[in-house]
Coordinates of C-alpha atoms in Angstrom, one line a residue:
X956 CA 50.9 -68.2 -61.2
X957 CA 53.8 -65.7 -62.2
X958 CA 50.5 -63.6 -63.9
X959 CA 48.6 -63.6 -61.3
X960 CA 51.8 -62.1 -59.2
X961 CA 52.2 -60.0 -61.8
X962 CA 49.2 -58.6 -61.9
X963 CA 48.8 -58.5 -58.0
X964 CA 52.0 -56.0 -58.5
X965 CA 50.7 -53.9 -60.8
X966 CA 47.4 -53.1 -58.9
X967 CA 49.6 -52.5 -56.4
X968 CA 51.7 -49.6 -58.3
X969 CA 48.6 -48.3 -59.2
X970 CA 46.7 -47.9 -56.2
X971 CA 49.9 -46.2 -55.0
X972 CA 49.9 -43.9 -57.7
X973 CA 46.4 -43.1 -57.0
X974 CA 46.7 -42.5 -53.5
X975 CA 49.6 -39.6 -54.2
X976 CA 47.8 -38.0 -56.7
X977 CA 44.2 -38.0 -54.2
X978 CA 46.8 -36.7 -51.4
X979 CA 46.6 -33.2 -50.2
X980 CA 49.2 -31.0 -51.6
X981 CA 50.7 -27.9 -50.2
X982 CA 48.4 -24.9 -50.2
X983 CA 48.9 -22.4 -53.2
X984 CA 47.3 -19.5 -54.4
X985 CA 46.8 -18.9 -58.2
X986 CA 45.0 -15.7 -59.6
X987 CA 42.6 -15.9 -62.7
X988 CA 41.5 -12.2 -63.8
X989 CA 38.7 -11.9 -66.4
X990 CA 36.6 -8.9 -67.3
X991 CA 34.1 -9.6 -65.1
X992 CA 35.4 -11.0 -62.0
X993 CA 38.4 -11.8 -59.7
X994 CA 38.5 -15.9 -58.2
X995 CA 41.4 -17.3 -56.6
X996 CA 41.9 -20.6 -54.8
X997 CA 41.6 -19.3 -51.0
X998 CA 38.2 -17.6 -51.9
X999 CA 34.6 -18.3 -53.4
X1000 CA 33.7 -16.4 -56.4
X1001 CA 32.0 -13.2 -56.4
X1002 CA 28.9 -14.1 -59.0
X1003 CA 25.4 -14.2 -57.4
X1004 CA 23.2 -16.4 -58.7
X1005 CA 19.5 -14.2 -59.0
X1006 CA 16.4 -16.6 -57.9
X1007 CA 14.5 -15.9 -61.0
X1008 CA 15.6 -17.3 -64.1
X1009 CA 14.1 -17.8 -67.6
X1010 CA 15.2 -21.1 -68.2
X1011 CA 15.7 -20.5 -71.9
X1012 CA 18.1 -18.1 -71.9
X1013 CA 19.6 -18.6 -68.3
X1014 CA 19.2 -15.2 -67.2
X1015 CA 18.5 -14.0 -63.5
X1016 CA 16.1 -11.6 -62.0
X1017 CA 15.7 -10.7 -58.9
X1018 CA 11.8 -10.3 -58.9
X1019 CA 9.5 -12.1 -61.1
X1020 CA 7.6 -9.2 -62.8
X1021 CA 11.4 -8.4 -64.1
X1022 CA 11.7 -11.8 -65.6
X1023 CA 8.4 -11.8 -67.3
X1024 CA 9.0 -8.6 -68.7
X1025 CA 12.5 -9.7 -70.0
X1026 CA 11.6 -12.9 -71.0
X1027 CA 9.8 -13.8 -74.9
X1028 CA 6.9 -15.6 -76.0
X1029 CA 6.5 -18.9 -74.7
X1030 CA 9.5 -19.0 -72.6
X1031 CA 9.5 -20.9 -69.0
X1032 CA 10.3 -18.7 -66.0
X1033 CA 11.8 -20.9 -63.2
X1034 CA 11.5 -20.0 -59.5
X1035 CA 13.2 -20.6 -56.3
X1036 CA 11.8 -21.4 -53.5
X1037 CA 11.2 -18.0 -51.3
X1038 CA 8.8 -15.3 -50.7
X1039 CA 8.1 -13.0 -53.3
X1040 CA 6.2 -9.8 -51.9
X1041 CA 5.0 -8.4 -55.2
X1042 CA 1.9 -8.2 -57.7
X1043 CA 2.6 -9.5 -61.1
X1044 CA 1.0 -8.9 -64.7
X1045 CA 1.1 -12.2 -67.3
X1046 CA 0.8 -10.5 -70.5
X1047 CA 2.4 -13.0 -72.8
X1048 CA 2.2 -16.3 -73.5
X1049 CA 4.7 -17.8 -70.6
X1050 CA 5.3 -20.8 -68.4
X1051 CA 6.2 -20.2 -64.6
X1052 CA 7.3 -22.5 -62.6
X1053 CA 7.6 -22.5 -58.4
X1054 CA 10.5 -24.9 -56.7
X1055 CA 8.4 -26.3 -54.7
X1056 CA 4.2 -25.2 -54.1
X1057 CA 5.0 -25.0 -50.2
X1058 CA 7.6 -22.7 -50.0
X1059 CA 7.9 -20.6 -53.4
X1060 CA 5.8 -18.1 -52.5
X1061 CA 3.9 -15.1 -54.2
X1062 CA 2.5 -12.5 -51.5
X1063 CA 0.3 -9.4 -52.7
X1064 CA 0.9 -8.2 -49.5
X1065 CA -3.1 -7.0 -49.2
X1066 CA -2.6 -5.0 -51.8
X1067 CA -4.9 -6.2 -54.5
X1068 CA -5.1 -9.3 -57.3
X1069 CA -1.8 -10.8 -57.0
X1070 CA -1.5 -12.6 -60.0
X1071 CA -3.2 -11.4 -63.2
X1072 CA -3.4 -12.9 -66.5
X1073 CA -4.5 -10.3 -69.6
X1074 CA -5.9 -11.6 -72.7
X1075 CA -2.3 -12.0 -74.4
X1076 CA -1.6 -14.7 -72.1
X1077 CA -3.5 -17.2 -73.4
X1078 CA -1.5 -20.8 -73.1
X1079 CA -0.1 -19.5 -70.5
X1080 CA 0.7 -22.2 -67.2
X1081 CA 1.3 -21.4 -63.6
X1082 CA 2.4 -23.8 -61.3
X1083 CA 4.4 -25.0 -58.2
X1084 CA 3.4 -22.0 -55.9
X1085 CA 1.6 -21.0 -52.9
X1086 CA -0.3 -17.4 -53.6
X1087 CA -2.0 -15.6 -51.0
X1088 CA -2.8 -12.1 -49.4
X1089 CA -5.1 -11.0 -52.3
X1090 CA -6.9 -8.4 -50.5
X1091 CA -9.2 -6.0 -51.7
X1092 CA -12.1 -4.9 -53.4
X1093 CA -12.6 -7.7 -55.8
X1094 CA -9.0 -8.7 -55.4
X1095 CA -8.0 -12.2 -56.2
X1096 CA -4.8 -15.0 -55.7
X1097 CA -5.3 -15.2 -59.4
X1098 CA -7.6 -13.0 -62.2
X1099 CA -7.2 -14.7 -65.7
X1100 CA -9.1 -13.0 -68.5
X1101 CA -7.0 -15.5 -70.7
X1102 CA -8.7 -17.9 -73.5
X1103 CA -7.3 -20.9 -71.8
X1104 CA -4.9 -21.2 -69.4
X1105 CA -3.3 -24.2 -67.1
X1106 CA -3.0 -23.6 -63.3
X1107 CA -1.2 -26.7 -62.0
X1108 CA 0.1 -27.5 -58.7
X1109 CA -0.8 -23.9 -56.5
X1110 CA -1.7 -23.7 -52.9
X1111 CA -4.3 -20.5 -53.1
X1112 CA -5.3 -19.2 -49.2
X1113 CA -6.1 -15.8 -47.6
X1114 CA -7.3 -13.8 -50.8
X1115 CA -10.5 -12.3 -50.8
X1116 CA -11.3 -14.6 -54.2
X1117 CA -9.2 -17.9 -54.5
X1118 CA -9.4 -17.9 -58.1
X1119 CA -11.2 -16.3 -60.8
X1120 CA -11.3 -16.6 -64.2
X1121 CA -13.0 -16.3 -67.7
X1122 CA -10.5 -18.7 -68.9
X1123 CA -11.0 -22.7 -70.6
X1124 CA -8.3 -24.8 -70.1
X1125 CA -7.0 -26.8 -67.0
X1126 CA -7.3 -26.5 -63.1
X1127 CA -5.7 -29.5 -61.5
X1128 CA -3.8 -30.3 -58.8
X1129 CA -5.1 -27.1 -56.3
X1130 CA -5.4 -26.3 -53.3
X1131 CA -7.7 -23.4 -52.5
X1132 CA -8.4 -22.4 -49.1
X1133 CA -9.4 -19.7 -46.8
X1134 CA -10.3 -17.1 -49.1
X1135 CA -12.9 -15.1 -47.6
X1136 CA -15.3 -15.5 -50.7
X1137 CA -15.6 -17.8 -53.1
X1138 CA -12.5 -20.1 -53.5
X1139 CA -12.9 -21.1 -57.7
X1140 CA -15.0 -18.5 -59.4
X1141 CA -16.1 -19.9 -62.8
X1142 CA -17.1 -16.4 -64.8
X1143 CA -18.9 -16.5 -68.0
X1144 CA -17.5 -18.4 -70.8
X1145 CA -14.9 -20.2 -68.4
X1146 CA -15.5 -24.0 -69.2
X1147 CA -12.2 -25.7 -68.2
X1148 CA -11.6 -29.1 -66.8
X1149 CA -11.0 -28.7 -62.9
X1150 CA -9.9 -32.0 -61.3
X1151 CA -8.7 -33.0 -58.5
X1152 CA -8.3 -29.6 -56.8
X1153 CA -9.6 -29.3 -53.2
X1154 CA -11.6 -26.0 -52.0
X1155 CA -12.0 -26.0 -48.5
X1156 CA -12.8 -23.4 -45.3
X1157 CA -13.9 -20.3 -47.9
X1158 CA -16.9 -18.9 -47.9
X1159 CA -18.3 -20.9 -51.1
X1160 CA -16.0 -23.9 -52.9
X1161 CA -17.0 -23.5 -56.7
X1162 CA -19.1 -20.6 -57.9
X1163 CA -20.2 -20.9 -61.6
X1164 CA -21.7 -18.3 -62.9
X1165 CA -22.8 -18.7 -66.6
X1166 CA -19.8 -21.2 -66.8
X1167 CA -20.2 -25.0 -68.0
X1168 CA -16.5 -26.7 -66.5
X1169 CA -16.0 -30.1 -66.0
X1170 CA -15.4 -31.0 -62.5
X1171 CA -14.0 -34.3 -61.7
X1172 CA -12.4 -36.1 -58.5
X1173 CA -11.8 -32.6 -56.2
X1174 CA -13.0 -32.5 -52.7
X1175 CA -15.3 -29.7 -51.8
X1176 CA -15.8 -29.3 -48.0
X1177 CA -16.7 -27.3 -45.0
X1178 CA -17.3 -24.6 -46.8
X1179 CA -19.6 -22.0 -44.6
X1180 CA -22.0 -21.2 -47.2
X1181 CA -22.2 -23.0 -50.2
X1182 CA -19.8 -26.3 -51.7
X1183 CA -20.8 -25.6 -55.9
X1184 CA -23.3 -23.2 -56.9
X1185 CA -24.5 -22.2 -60.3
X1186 CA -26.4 -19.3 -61.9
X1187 CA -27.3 -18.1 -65.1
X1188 CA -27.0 -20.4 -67.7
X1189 CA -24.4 -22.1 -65.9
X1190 CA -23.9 -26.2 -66.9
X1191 CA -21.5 -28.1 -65.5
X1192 CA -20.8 -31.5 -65.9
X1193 CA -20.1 -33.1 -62.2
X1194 CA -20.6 -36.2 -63.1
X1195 CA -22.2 -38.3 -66.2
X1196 CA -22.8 -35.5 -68.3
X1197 CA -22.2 -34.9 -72.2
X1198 CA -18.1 -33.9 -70.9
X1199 CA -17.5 -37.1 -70.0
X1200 CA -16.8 -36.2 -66.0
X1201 CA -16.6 -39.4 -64.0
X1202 CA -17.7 -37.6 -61.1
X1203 CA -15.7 -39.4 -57.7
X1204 CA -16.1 -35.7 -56.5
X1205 CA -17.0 -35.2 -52.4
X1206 CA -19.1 -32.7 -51.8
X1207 CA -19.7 -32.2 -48.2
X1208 CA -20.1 -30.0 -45.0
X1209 CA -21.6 -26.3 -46.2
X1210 CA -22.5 -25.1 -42.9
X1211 CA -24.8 -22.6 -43.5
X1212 CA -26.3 -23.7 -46.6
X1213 CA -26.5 -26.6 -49.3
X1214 CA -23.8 -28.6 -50.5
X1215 CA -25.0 -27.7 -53.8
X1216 CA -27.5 -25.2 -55.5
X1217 CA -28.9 -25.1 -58.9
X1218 CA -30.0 -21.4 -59.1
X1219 CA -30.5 -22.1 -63.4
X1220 CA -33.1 -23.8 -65.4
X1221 CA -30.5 -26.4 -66.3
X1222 CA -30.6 -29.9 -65.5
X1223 CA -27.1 -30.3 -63.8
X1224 CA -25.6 -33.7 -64.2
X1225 CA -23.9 -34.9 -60.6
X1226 CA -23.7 -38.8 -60.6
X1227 CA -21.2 -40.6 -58.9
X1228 CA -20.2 -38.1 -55.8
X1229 CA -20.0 -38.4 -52.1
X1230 CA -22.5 -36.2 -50.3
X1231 CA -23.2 -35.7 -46.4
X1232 CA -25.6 -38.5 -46.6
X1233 CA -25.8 -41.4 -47.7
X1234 CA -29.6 -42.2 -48.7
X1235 CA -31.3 -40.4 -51.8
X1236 CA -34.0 -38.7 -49.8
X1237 CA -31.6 -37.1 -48.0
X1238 CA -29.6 -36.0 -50.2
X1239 CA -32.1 -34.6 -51.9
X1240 CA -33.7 -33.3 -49.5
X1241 CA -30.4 -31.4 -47.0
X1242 CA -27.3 -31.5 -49.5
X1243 CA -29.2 -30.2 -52.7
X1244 CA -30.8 -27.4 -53.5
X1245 CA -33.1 -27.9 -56.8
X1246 CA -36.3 -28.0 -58.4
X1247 CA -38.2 -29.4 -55.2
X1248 CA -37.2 -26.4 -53.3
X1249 CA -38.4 -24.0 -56.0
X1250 CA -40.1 -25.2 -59.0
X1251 CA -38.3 -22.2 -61.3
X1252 CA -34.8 -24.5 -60.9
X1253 CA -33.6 -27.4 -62.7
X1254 CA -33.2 -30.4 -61.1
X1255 CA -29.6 -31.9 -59.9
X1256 CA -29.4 -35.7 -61.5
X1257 CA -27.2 -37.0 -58.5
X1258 CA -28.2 -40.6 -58.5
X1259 CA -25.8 -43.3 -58.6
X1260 CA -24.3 -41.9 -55.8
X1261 CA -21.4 -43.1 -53.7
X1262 CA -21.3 -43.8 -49.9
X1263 CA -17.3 -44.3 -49.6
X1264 CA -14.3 -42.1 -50.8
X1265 CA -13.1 -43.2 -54.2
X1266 CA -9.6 -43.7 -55.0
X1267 CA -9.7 -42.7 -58.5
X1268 CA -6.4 -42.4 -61.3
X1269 CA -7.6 -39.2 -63.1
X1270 CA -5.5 -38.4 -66.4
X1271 CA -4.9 -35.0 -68.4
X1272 CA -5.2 -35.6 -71.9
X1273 CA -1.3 -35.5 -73.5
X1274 CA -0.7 -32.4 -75.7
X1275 CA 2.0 -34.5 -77.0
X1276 CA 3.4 -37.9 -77.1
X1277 CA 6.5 -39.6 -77.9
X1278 CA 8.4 -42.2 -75.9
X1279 CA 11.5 -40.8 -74.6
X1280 CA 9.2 -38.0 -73.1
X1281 CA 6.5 -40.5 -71.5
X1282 CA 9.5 -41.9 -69.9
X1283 CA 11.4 -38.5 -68.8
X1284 CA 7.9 -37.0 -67.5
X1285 CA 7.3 -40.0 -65.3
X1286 CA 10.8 -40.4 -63.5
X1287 CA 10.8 -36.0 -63.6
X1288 CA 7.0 -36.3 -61.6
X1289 CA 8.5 -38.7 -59.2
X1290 CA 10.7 -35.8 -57.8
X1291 CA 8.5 -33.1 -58.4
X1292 CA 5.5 -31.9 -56.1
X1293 CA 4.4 -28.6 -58.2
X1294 CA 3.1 -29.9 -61.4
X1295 CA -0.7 -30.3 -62.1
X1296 CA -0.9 -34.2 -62.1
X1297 CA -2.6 -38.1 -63.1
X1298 CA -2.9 -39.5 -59.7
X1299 CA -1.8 -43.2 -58.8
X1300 CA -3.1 -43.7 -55.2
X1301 CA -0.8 -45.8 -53.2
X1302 CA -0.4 -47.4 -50.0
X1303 CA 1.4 -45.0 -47.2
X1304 CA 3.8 -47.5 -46.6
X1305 CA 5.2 -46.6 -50.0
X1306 CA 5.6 -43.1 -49.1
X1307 CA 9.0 -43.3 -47.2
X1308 CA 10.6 -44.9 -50.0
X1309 CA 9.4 -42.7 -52.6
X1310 CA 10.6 -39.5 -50.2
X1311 CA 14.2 -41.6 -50.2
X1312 CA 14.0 -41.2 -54.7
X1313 CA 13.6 -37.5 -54.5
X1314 CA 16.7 -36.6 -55.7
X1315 CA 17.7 -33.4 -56.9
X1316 CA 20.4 -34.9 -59.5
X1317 CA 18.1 -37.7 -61.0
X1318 CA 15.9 -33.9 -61.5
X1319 CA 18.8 -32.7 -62.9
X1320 CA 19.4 -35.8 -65.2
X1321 CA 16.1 -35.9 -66.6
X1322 CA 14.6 -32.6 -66.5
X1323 CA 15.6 -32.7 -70.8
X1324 CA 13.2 -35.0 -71.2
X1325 CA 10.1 -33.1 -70.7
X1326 CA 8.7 -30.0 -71.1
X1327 CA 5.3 -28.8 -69.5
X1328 CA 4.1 -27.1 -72.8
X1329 CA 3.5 -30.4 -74.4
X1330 CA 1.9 -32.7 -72.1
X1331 CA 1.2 -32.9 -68.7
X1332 CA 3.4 -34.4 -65.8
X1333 CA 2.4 -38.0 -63.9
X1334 CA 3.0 -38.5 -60.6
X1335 CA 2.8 -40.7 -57.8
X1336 CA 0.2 -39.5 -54.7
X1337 CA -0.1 -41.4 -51.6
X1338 CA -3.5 -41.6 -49.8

């Protein structure tokens, strides 16, 4: 029993100890002088942090054409959310990287293509930002003459183009709308995967035009002429084709025109999508524009077809894969809504518990872990 006292009376001491030390103290004023800046105790100090920053170095911009100009060959060039009202060039091989697609935004100010990609960027990525006001003649939210490049997690709206590109690579995760001509323009010799990106309210949804992508899971609606057209030797896979694309595309509501036109010789693989209707002849014979229109077109092989949405999980294939990283990029997507993504569709009554995780330190902790170069994010989507 004496122990236990004893014990008792030293927890004691020391939560009284504690409680001093925790105590305010008198106010004083101490003075620190370096050769860059003045701080003292009754003040903040005077460094601004910039809103650009290459994340490999840690040095600030205040625009992001400075920081890609500054920054080397594969570096990542993080930025905060904001508007930035400039145009920018990509003529290296970089990573950038929006706070948050919503609100990190990229405004050409109707001044032309507001985001360009030259040849040297090939392997470049672009994600986490909204990108509009692309206005002009032949202006675009992004021009990519690049090999391959990744466009992730974007919100593209009010260009005169969405997006165009010669480009292979990846398009996932988008949302493209508004653009007052085509919203994903697929030029020659751009065969990338696009999945699960949305193209809504332009004038046409996909436009491929001697390109052969694979387009898998997106949503193309309401779009006033056109939902996916093709021309030249165009050949996309849309579904059941030599790709591999499991189709689960909807393809729907072209107002003026068909939900999708074959103007090639090609027979176009399209099985597996939701159209307007939901019998084969007429789906053949209001959503399609083929072969039995005009004998000089291939036809669109759209049977199996589905009459219901499909909840699909969609995966980008890993650049790279080791564990500790599988399990950093999973708890990093969790908290992050920019990335191009693998979809698990969930309840909505999951969705206030997952907006209770987002966290900016658990970010913080395992933002180490992973590193968009390598392989691409997974994250959580509720339906």
């Amino acid at each position: 029993m004496k122990r236990v006292y004893f014990f008792l009376f030293l927890f004691v001491i020391l939560l009284l100890i504690s409680c001093k030390q925790s105590s305010p103290s008198a106010p004083t004023t101490s003075t620190t002088t370096s050769t860059s800046t003045t701080t003292t105790s009754s003040s903040t100090s005077s460094v601004v942090e910039k809103p650009v920053v290459i994340r490999e170095t840690g040095e600030g911009f205040d625009t992001i054409q400075e920081a890609i100009d500054a920054a080397s060959e594969g570096q990542h060039i993080d930025v905060s959310v904001g508007t930035y009202q400039e145009r920018i060039t990509v003529d290296k091989q970089l990573y950038l990287v929006g706070e948050e697609r919503n609100t990190t935004i990229i405004d050409g100010k109707k001044e032309g293509t507001v985001v360009t990609f030259t040849t040297d960027a090939d392997g470049s990525d672009i994600r986490g930002f909204t990108i509009k006001n692309g206005i002009g003649s032949g202006a675009s939210g992004i021009y990519s003459q690049a090999s391959t490049l990744t466009i992730g997690r974007n919100v593209i709206k009010d260009n005169n183009y969405g997006i165009q590109t010669y480009s292979g690579g990846e398009i996932s995760g988008v949302l493209i709308e508004n653009n007052s001509s085509i919203g994903l323009y697929l030029r020659s010799g751009a065969s990338p995967l696009v999945t699960e990106v949305t193209s809504q309210n332009n004038f046409a949804g996909i436009d491929c035009s001697g390109a052969s992508p694979r387009i898998q899971g997106c949503i193309i609606r309401n779009n006033t002429d056109r939902g996916i057209s093709c021309h030249g030797s165009a050949n996309p896979d849309v579904g059941g084709g030599s790709q591999g694309s499991i189709g689960h595309n909807t393809i729907q509501g072209s107002n003026n025109n068909r939900d999708f036109y074959n103007g090639t010789a090609n027979t176009i693989k399209a099985e597996n999508n939701r159209w307007d209707h939901a019998t084969a002849s007429e789906i053949d014979s209001q959503d399609i524009y083929d072969d039995d229109e005009d004998p000089a077109h291939g036809a669109v092989d759209f049977q199996p077809f589905l009459t219901t949405t499909s909840f699909v999980s969609l995966r980008m294939k890993p650049r790279l894969l080791s564990i500790s990283s599988l399990f950093g990029n999973f708890f990093r997507s969790l908290f992050r809504g920019d990335l191009p993504v693998s979809a698990i569709y969930l309840s909505r009554s999951f969705e206030p518990k997952i907006r209770h995780l987002q966290s900016e330190l658990l970010l913080a902790r395992y933002r180490p872990f992973t590193d968009e170069r390598y392989y691409p994010p997974l994250r959580m989507r509720v339906k």
